[in-house]
Amino acid sequence: MIDEIAGITRADEARGQTVWNILGQTYTLKQVSESSIAWHALFPAGTFVPPHVHHTQEEYIYVLTGRYTLLLDGQEQIAEPGDLVRMPRGMPHGIFNKTDADATSLFWASPTSKLEQLFRNIDRVRDPAEVVRICADFDVDFLPQ
């Protein structure tokens, strides 16, 4: 785990040059410490993260551009620029870009728990079934489809 240090992570930079490609999205690490992790997310048109549960952390999305369709505890909701999405630990959620345009956002989770290691392990894994299998080892469980 990286200790938090004072400074600025510039808009066009990643913390420690860390960029992950996960299920077609680009996650650019912006901050990481024991208590939280934050990343800029680019969701190209048509990409999504299937419904899943974080057992050990809260997760948040601040929408910068585009439109997200979210499945929050079984309810479909829409988030647009300026909206903040709150996903408490243990609450099933899925994140979808159902539009024809890219969507961007700032995600963060608290505490960091195993999320940084999870992203490292699923970076560039193309087989969704393998992503699901790996996630289970890091306290994130995908729901049956």
Steps between C-alpha positions, in 0.01 A plus 500: 500500500630845411509751784315822425722796416420865438494614139295526183417228254455698178196451275708321236699289750454182697629441851812290453422485126234240583230454235283190483282367217208320659213355299560757225516798733811702582567565870770757577617485861487844663545424871559201724551457873385250759181696559393572140570456131390728212516458124382681189285269289433511128203284402483480119154475347337166572736389778391397846586334829245225576315501833732420788549557873793646696495339842766716663462853362277784394533613136415837343478642148508870415383529138707737288365441148244277335226297657507185712216258551541342840340199658496590871360233729274376219379846394604659168611862536669758274801714595615799295778763528522644849315209661656299783416129521528338846535122525524378862690183578291190450260669253482333157577742216575498128631785285407536131570746222203429274560809283689556175753730668780456753431567868762612751495516876702505818457182702619447853464231763559491872682325650731388222498141626611269214376717212840615373625141491178391330540757222861391451386139464216562254680761289468397134321172582264456205295202617208626715471162674863525606444854631208372709711213635790730596269757662368243746852471644499876574167540686301605191228259392311520170132408503362221280385627162 
